[in-house]
């Protein structure tokens, strides 16, 4: 009789999408690009019309990066932050005038997957004052 695998458990997440969003009602994407020295993945101004639906209620500057296993959330967050300045004054200005949010979308094909953010990565987020949110999508 041959053995049949019923389930595999554990391991890292299968796919990750990390996105830093900077939002403000009157946001000018070009000004954020100049401040950060980095082009966004996508951006828009308030009242710009999306392909579908009503106009945007606020402006947005979004930088995103995707990866698949074995690359995990920690490495992608570090890669994203490495593209941006670490100057405290830059982040203080952004926090004072905009809403910041780092979104981490985790896609898993099996149950009991996990990850951790290294202390260094967490400290970089804290130093910049960037809140982080996680969304988990299970196939």
Short mmCIF file of N, CA and C in Angstrom, two decimals:
data_model
loop_
_atom_site.label_atom_id
_atom_site.label_comp_id
_atom_site.label_asym_id
_atom_site.label_seq_id
_atom_site.Cartn_x
_atom_site.Cartn_y
_atom_site.Cartn_z
N UNK A 1 0.84 -1.17 0.00
CA UNK A 1 0.00 0.00 0.00
C UNK A 1 0.90 1.24 0.00
N UNK A 2 0.62 2.19 -0.90
CA UNK A 2 1.42 3.41 -0.96
C UNK A 2 0.86 4.45 0.00
N UNK A 3 1.77 5.28 0.50
CA UNK A 3 1.35 6.34 1.42
C UNK A 3 0.81 7.51 0.61
N UNK A 4 -0.23 8.10 1.15
CA UNK A 4 -0.85 9.24 0.49
C UNK A 4 -0.76 10.44 1.42
N UNK A 5 -0.28 11.58 0.91
CA UNK A 5 -0.19 12.80 1.70
C UNK A 5 -1.58 13.44 1.75
N UNK A 6 -2.06 13.59 2.96
CA UNK A 6 -3.39 14.20 3.15
C UNK A 6 -3.28 15.71 3.27
N UNK A 7 -2.25 16.19 3.97
CA UNK A 7 -2.06 17.63 4.14
C UNK A 7 -0.62 17.92 4.51
N UNK A 8 -0.18 19.09 4.14
CA UNK A 8 1.12 19.58 4.55
C UNK A 8 0.88 20.83 5.39
N UNK A 9 1.61 20.96 6.48
CA UNK A 9 1.41 22.11 7.36
C UNK A 9 2.73 22.81 7.61
N UNK A 10 2.62 24.06 8.05
CA UNK A 10 3.80 24.82 8.40
C UNK A 10 4.44 25.47 7.19
N UNK A 11 5.49 26.21 7.45
CA UNK A 11 6.21 26.89 6.39
C UNK A 11 5.82 28.34 6.27
N UNK A 12 6.46 29.01 5.33
CA UNK A 12 6.20 30.43 5.12
C UNK A 12 4.99 30.67 4.24
N UNK A 13 4.63 31.92 4.11
CA UNK A 13 3.51 32.28 3.25
C UNK A 13 3.92 32.11 1.80
N UNK A 14 2.95 31.86 0.94
CA UNK A 14 3.24 31.55 -0.45
C UNK A 14 3.48 32.78 -1.31
N UNK A 15 2.77 33.85 -1.00
CA UNK A 15 2.89 35.08 -1.79
C UNK A 15 2.62 36.27 -0.88
N UNK A 16 3.29 37.38 -1.16
CA UNK A 16 3.16 38.58 -0.31
C UNK A 16 3.09 39.82 -1.19
N UNK A 17 2.25 40.76 -0.79
CA UNK A 17 2.20 42.08 -1.43
C UNK A 17 2.32 43.12 -0.32
N UNK A 18 3.32 43.97 -0.41
CA UNK A 18 3.57 45.02 0.57
C UNK A 18 3.34 46.36 -0.12
N UNK A 19 2.57 47.24 0.52
CA UNK A 19 2.31 48.55 -0.08
C UNK A 19 2.32 49.64 0.98
N UNK A 20 3.10 50.67 0.73
CA UNK A 20 3.09 51.86 1.58
C UNK A 20 2.17 52.87 0.92
N UNK A 21 1.14 53.28 1.65
CA UNK A 21 0.22 54.29 1.15
C UNK A 21 0.37 55.58 1.93
N UNK A 22 0.40 56.68 1.21
CA UNK A 22 0.45 58.01 1.81
C UNK A 22 -0.77 58.75 1.27
N UNK A 23 -1.64 59.23 2.17
CA UNK A 23 -2.92 59.78 1.77
C UNK A 23 -3.15 61.17 2.37
N UNK A 24 -3.79 62.02 1.60
CA UNK A 24 -4.22 63.33 2.09
C UNK A 24 -5.23 63.87 1.08
N UNK A 25 -6.16 64.62 1.58
CA UNK A 25 -7.22 65.15 0.71
C UNK A 25 -6.63 65.92 -0.48
N UNK A 26 -5.70 66.82 -0.22
CA UNK A 26 -5.14 67.66 -1.29
C UNK A 26 -3.73 67.20 -1.70
N UNK A 27 -3.44 65.93 -1.57
CA UNK A 27 -2.11 65.40 -1.87
C UNK A 27 -1.74 65.63 -3.33
N UNK A 28 -0.53 66.10 -3.51
CA UNK A 28 0.07 66.24 -4.84
C UNK A 28 1.13 65.14 -4.97
N UNK A 29 0.87 64.10 -5.75
CA UNK A 29 1.83 63.00 -5.86
C UNK A 29 3.25 63.44 -6.22
N UNK A 30 3.40 64.43 -7.08
CA UNK A 30 4.74 64.89 -7.47
C UNK A 30 5.51 65.44 -6.28
N UNK A 31 4.81 66.08 -5.34
CA UNK A 31 5.48 66.63 -4.15
C UNK A 31 5.99 65.50 -3.26
N UNK A 32 5.21 64.43 -3.13
CA UNK A 32 5.64 63.28 -2.31
C UNK A 32 6.81 62.59 -2.99
N UNK A 33 6.74 62.45 -4.30
CA UNK A 33 7.84 61.84 -5.05
C UNK A 33 9.13 62.64 -4.84
N UNK A 34 9.04 63.96 -4.91
CA UNK A 34 10.22 64.80 -4.71
C UNK A 34 10.75 64.67 -3.28
N UNK A 35 9.86 64.62 -2.31
CA UNK A 35 10.27 64.52 -0.91
C UNK A 35 10.96 63.18 -0.63
N UNK A 36 10.42 62.11 -1.19
CA UNK A 36 10.96 60.77 -0.93
C UNK A 36 12.05 60.35 -1.91
N UNK A 37 12.15 61.04 -3.04
CA UNK A 37 13.15 60.67 -4.04
C UNK A 37 12.88 59.31 -4.66
N UNK A 38 11.61 58.97 -4.77
CA UNK A 38 11.23 57.64 -5.27
C UNK A 38 9.90 57.76 -6.01
N UNK A 39 9.81 57.15 -7.18
CA UNK A 39 8.55 57.14 -7.93
C UNK A 39 7.58 56.15 -7.30
N UNK A 40 6.30 56.49 -7.25
CA UNK A 40 5.32 55.54 -6.73
C UNK A 40 4.99 54.46 -7.75
N UNK A 41 4.42 53.38 -7.28
CA UNK A 41 3.90 52.35 -8.17
C UNK A 41 2.64 52.88 -8.84
N UNK A 42 1.85 53.62 -8.06
CA UNK A 42 0.66 54.30 -8.59
C UNK A 42 0.33 55.47 -7.68
N UNK A 43 -0.39 56.42 -8.23
CA UNK A 43 -0.79 57.59 -7.45
C UNK A 43 -1.99 58.24 -8.11
N UNK A 44 -2.65 59.09 -7.36
CA UNK A 44 -3.75 59.88 -7.92
C UNK A 44 -4.01 61.09 -7.03
N UNK A 45 -4.69 62.06 -7.61
CA UNK A 45 -5.13 63.24 -6.88
C UNK A 45 -6.61 63.06 -6.53
N UNK A 46 -7.04 63.83 -5.56
CA UNK A 46 -8.46 63.87 -5.23
C UNK A 46 -9.21 64.31 -6.50
N UNK A 47 -10.34 63.76 -6.70
CA UNK A 47 -11.21 64.05 -7.85
C UNK A 47 -10.75 63.43 -9.15
N UNK A 48 -9.57 62.77 -9.19
CA UNK A 48 -9.23 62.00 -10.38
C UNK A 48 -10.27 60.90 -10.52
N UNK A 49 -10.60 60.58 -11.75
CA UNK A 49 -11.61 59.55 -12.00
C UNK A 49 -10.94 58.19 -12.21
N UNK A 50 -11.30 57.20 -11.38
CA UNK A 50 -10.77 55.85 -11.62
C UNK A 50 -11.45 55.24 -12.85
N UNK A 51 -11.01 54.07 -13.26
CA UNK A 51 -11.62 53.41 -14.42
C UNK A 51 -13.10 53.15 -14.19
N UNK A 52 -13.44 52.80 -12.95
CA UNK A 52 -14.84 52.55 -12.59
C UNK A 52 -15.13 53.24 -11.27
N UNK A 53 -16.34 53.64 -11.09
CA UNK A 53 -16.75 54.20 -9.82
C UNK A 53 -16.57 55.70 -9.73
N UNK A 54 -16.89 56.25 -8.57
CA UNK A 54 -16.81 57.70 -8.38
C UNK A 54 -15.37 58.19 -8.26
N UNK A 55 -15.20 59.49 -8.35
CA UNK A 55 -13.88 60.10 -8.22
C UNK A 55 -13.32 59.84 -6.83
N UNK A 56 -12.00 59.84 -6.73
CA UNK A 56 -11.34 59.62 -5.44
C UNK A 56 -11.63 60.79 -4.50
N UNK A 57 -11.83 60.47 -3.22
CA UNK A 57 -12.11 61.50 -2.22
C UNK A 57 -10.85 62.10 -1.63
N UNK A 58 -9.72 61.45 -1.83
CA UNK A 58 -8.45 61.98 -1.35
C UNK A 58 -7.34 61.54 -2.29
N UNK A 59 -6.23 62.25 -2.23
CA UNK A 59 -5.09 61.89 -3.05
C UNK A 59 -4.32 60.74 -2.41
N UNK A 60 -3.57 60.02 -3.23
CA UNK A 60 -2.79 58.89 -2.72
C UNK A 60 -1.49 58.75 -3.49
N UNK A 61 -0.46 58.35 -2.75
CA UNK A 61 0.85 58.00 -3.31
C UNK A 61 1.14 56.61 -2.76
N UNK A 62 1.29 55.61 -3.64
CA UNK A 62 1.43 54.23 -3.20
C UNK A 62 2.65 53.58 -3.84
N UNK A 63 3.47 52.98 -2.99
CA UNK A 63 4.64 52.23 -3.44
C UNK A 63 4.43 50.79 -3.01
N UNK A 64 4.44 49.87 -3.98
CA UNK A 64 4.20 48.47 -3.63
C UNK A 64 5.27 47.56 -4.22
N UNK A 65 5.37 46.40 -3.61
CA UNK A 65 6.34 45.39 -4.03
C UNK A 65 5.72 44.02 -3.73
N UNK A 66 5.89 43.08 -4.65
CA UNK A 66 5.32 41.74 -4.52
C UNK A 66 6.43 40.70 -4.48
N UNK A 67 6.13 39.56 -3.89
CA UNK A 67 7.09 38.47 -3.87
C UNK A 67 6.43 37.14 -3.63
N UNK A 68 7.13 36.10 -3.98
CA UNK A 68 6.65 34.72 -3.77
C UNK A 68 7.69 33.97 -2.95
N UNK A 69 7.24 32.92 -2.25
CA UNK A 69 8.12 32.09 -1.44
C UNK A 69 9.30 31.66 -2.30
N UNK A 70 10.49 31.67 -1.74
CA UNK A 70 10.81 31.75 -0.32
C UNK A 70 10.96 33.18 0.22
N UNK A 71 10.75 34.20 -0.62
CA UNK A 71 10.81 35.57 -0.14
C UNK A 71 9.57 35.83 0.72
N UNK A 72 9.79 36.35 1.93
CA UNK A 72 8.69 36.55 2.86
C UNK A 72 8.43 38.01 3.15
N UNK A 73 7.46 38.27 4.02
CA UNK A 73 7.08 39.65 4.36
C UNK A 73 8.23 40.49 4.89
N UNK A 74 9.06 39.94 5.76
CA UNK A 74 10.14 40.73 6.34
C UNK A 74 11.08 41.25 5.26
N UNK A 75 11.48 40.38 4.36
CA UNK A 75 12.40 40.79 3.30
C UNK A 75 11.76 41.83 2.39
N UNK A 76 10.48 41.68 2.07
CA UNK A 76 9.82 42.65 1.19
C UNK A 76 9.65 44.01 1.88
N UNK A 77 9.33 44.02 3.16
CA UNK A 77 9.23 45.29 3.89
C UNK A 77 10.58 45.98 3.89
N UNK A 78 11.65 45.23 4.13
CA UNK A 78 12.99 45.81 4.13
C UNK A 78 13.36 46.36 2.75
N UNK A 79 13.01 45.62 1.69
CA UNK A 79 13.28 46.09 0.34
C UNK A 79 12.54 47.39 0.05
N UNK A 80 11.29 47.46 0.46
CA UNK A 80 10.50 48.67 0.24
C UNK A 80 11.11 49.85 1.01
N UNK A 81 11.42 49.65 2.28
CA UNK A 81 11.99 50.73 3.09
C UNK A 81 13.35 51.18 2.57
N UNK A 82 14.12 50.26 1.97
CA UNK A 82 15.44 50.61 1.43
C UNK A 82 15.33 51.57 0.26
N UNK A 83 14.19 51.63 -0.38
CA UNK A 83 13.98 52.54 -1.50
C UNK A 83 13.64 53.96 -1.04
N UNK A 84 13.42 54.12 0.25
CA UNK A 84 12.96 55.39 0.81
C UNK A 84 13.99 55.97 1.76
N UNK A 85 13.96 57.28 1.96
CA UNK A 85 14.91 57.89 2.91
C UNK A 85 14.60 57.46 4.34
N UNK A 86 15.62 57.48 5.18
CA UNK A 86 15.42 57.16 6.60
C UNK A 86 15.47 58.41 7.46
N UNK A 87 15.60 59.57 6.84
CA UNK A 87 15.72 60.84 7.54
C UNK A 87 14.49 61.11 8.41
N UNK A 88 14.67 61.24 9.73
CA UNK A 88 13.53 61.45 10.62
C UNK A 88 12.67 62.67 10.25
N UNK A 89 13.30 63.75 9.79
CA UNK A 89 12.53 64.96 9.46
C UNK A 89 11.56 64.72 8.30
N UNK A 90 11.94 63.90 7.34
CA UNK A 90 11.06 63.58 6.21
C UNK A 90 9.80 62.89 6.72
N UNK A 91 10.00 61.91 7.58
CA UNK A 91 8.85 61.14 8.08
C UNK A 91 8.02 61.96 9.06
N UNK A 92 8.65 62.83 9.81
CA UNK A 92 7.89 63.71 10.71
C UNK A 92 6.99 64.63 9.90
N UNK A 93 7.51 65.16 8.80
CA UNK A 93 6.71 66.02 7.92
C UNK A 93 5.53 65.25 7.34
N UNK A 94 5.79 64.03 6.86
CA UNK A 94 4.71 63.22 6.29
C UNK A 94 3.65 62.88 7.34
N UNK A 95 4.09 62.49 8.54
CA UNK A 95 3.12 62.16 9.60
C UNK A 95 2.28 63.37 10.00
N UNK A 96 2.88 64.56 9.95
CA UNK A 96 2.18 65.78 10.35
C UNK A 96 1.13 66.21 9.32
N UNK A 97 1.32 65.82 8.07
CA UNK A 97 0.44 66.32 7.01
C UNK A 97 -0.37 65.24 6.30
N UNK A 98 -0.02 63.99 6.48
CA UNK A 98 -0.64 62.90 5.71
C UNK A 98 -1.00 61.72 6.62
N UNK A 99 -1.77 60.82 6.08
CA UNK A 99 -2.00 59.53 6.73
C UNK A 99 -1.05 58.53 6.07
N UNK A 100 -0.35 57.76 6.90
CA UNK A 100 0.57 56.74 6.40
C UNK A 100 0.03 55.37 6.78
N UNK A 101 0.25 54.40 5.91
CA UNK A 101 -0.17 53.03 6.24
C UNK A 101 0.63 52.04 5.40
N UNK A 102 1.20 51.05 6.07
CA UNK A 102 1.87 49.96 5.37
C UNK A 102 0.93 48.76 5.42
N UNK A 103 0.57 48.29 4.26
CA UNK A 103 -0.33 47.15 4.13
C UNK A 103 0.47 45.93 3.69
N UNK A 104 0.29 44.82 4.39
CA UNK A 104 0.94 43.57 4.03
C UNK A 104 -0.15 42.53 3.76
N UNK A 105 -0.28 42.14 2.50
CA UNK A 105 -1.25 41.12 2.11
C UNK A 105 -0.52 39.79 1.99
N UNK A 106 -1.02 38.80 2.71
CA UNK A 106 -0.42 37.48 2.76
C UNK A 106 -1.34 36.49 2.06
N UNK A 107 -0.81 35.76 1.11
CA UNK A 107 -1.58 34.77 0.37
C UNK A 107 -1.01 33.39 0.68
N UNK A 108 -1.87 32.51 1.19
CA UNK A 108 -1.41 31.17 1.57
C UNK A 108 -2.25 30.12 0.87
N UNK A 109 -1.58 29.06 0.44
CA UNK A 109 -2.24 27.96 -0.26
C UNK A 109 -2.55 26.79 0.67
N UNK A 110 -2.02 26.83 1.88
CA UNK A 110 -2.24 25.75 2.83
C UNK A 110 -2.38 26.36 4.23
N UNK A 111 -2.87 25.58 5.16
CA UNK A 111 -3.07 26.10 6.51
C UNK A 111 -1.79 26.03 7.32
N UNK A 112 -1.78 26.78 8.39
CA UNK A 112 -0.69 26.82 9.35
C UNK A 112 0.60 27.39 8.77
N UNK A 113 0.48 28.44 7.99
CA UNK A 113 1.65 29.13 7.46
C UNK A 113 1.98 30.28 8.42
N UNK A 114 3.23 30.72 8.43
CA UNK A 114 3.59 31.78 9.36
C UNK A 114 4.75 32.62 8.86
N UNK A 115 5.04 33.67 9.60
CA UNK A 115 6.16 34.56 9.30
C UNK A 115 6.43 35.39 10.55
N UNK A 116 7.55 36.08 10.52
CA UNK A 116 7.82 37.04 11.59
C UNK A 116 8.54 38.22 10.98
N UNK A 117 8.36 39.37 11.60
CA UNK A 117 9.12 40.55 11.22
C UNK A 117 10.30 40.64 12.17
N UNK A 118 11.48 40.81 11.62
CA UNK A 118 12.68 40.94 12.44
C UNK A 118 12.60 42.21 13.27
N UNK A 119 13.27 42.21 14.40
CA UNK A 119 13.30 43.37 15.27
C UNK A 119 13.79 44.60 14.51
N UNK A 120 14.83 44.44 13.69
CA UNK A 120 15.37 45.57 12.91
C UNK A 120 14.30 46.15 11.98
N UNK A 121 13.52 45.30 11.33
CA UNK A 121 12.47 45.76 10.43
C UNK A 121 11.40 46.50 11.20
N UNK A 122 11.00 45.94 12.33
CA UNK A 122 9.99 46.59 13.18
C UNK A 122 10.48 47.95 13.65
N UNK A 123 11.74 48.03 14.03
CA UNK A 123 12.32 49.30 14.49
C UNK A 123 12.31 50.34 13.37
N UNK A 124 12.61 49.93 12.15
CA UNK A 124 12.59 50.86 11.03
C UNK A 124 11.19 51.44 10.83
N UNK A 125 10.17 50.61 10.99
CA UNK A 125 8.79 51.10 10.86
C UNK A 125 8.45 52.06 11.99
N UNK A 126 8.85 51.72 13.20
CA UNK A 126 8.59 52.58 14.37
C UNK A 126 9.32 53.91 14.21
N UNK A 127 10.57 53.89 13.79
CA UNK A 127 11.35 55.12 13.61
C UNK A 127 10.70 56.07 12.61
N UNK A 128 10.04 55.50 11.61
CA UNK A 128 9.37 56.32 10.61
C UNK A 128 7.92 56.65 11.01
N UNK A 129 7.43 55.96 12.04
CA UNK A 129 6.06 56.19 12.48
C UNK A 129 5.03 55.65 11.52
N UNK A 130 5.32 54.51 10.91
CA UNK A 130 4.42 53.92 9.92
C UNK A 130 3.63 52.78 10.56
N UNK A 131 2.31 52.92 10.65
CA UNK A 131 1.51 51.79 11.14
C UNK A 131 1.45 50.69 10.09
N UNK A 132 1.27 49.47 10.55
CA UNK A 132 1.25 48.32 9.64
C UNK A 132 -0.03 47.52 9.87
N UNK A 133 -0.59 47.07 8.76
CA UNK A 133 -1.78 46.23 8.81
C UNK A 133 -1.56 44.97 8.00
N UNK A 134 -2.19 43.89 8.41
CA UNK A 134 -2.03 42.61 7.74
C UNK A 134 -3.38 42.10 7.25
N UNK A 135 -3.41 41.58 6.04
CA UNK A 135 -4.60 40.90 5.50
C UNK A 135 -4.15 39.53 5.06
N UNK A 136 -4.91 38.51 5.44
CA UNK A 136 -4.55 37.14 5.10
C UNK A 136 -5.59 36.57 4.16
N UNK A 137 -5.13 36.03 3.05
CA UNK A 137 -6.00 35.43 2.03
C UNK A 137 -5.63 33.95 1.91
N UNK A 138 -6.57 33.08 2.20
CA UNK A 138 -6.33 31.64 2.18
C UNK A 138 -7.05 31.03 0.99
N UNK A 139 -6.30 30.27 0.20
CA UNK A 139 -6.89 29.62 -0.98
C UNK A 139 -7.47 28.28 -0.55
#
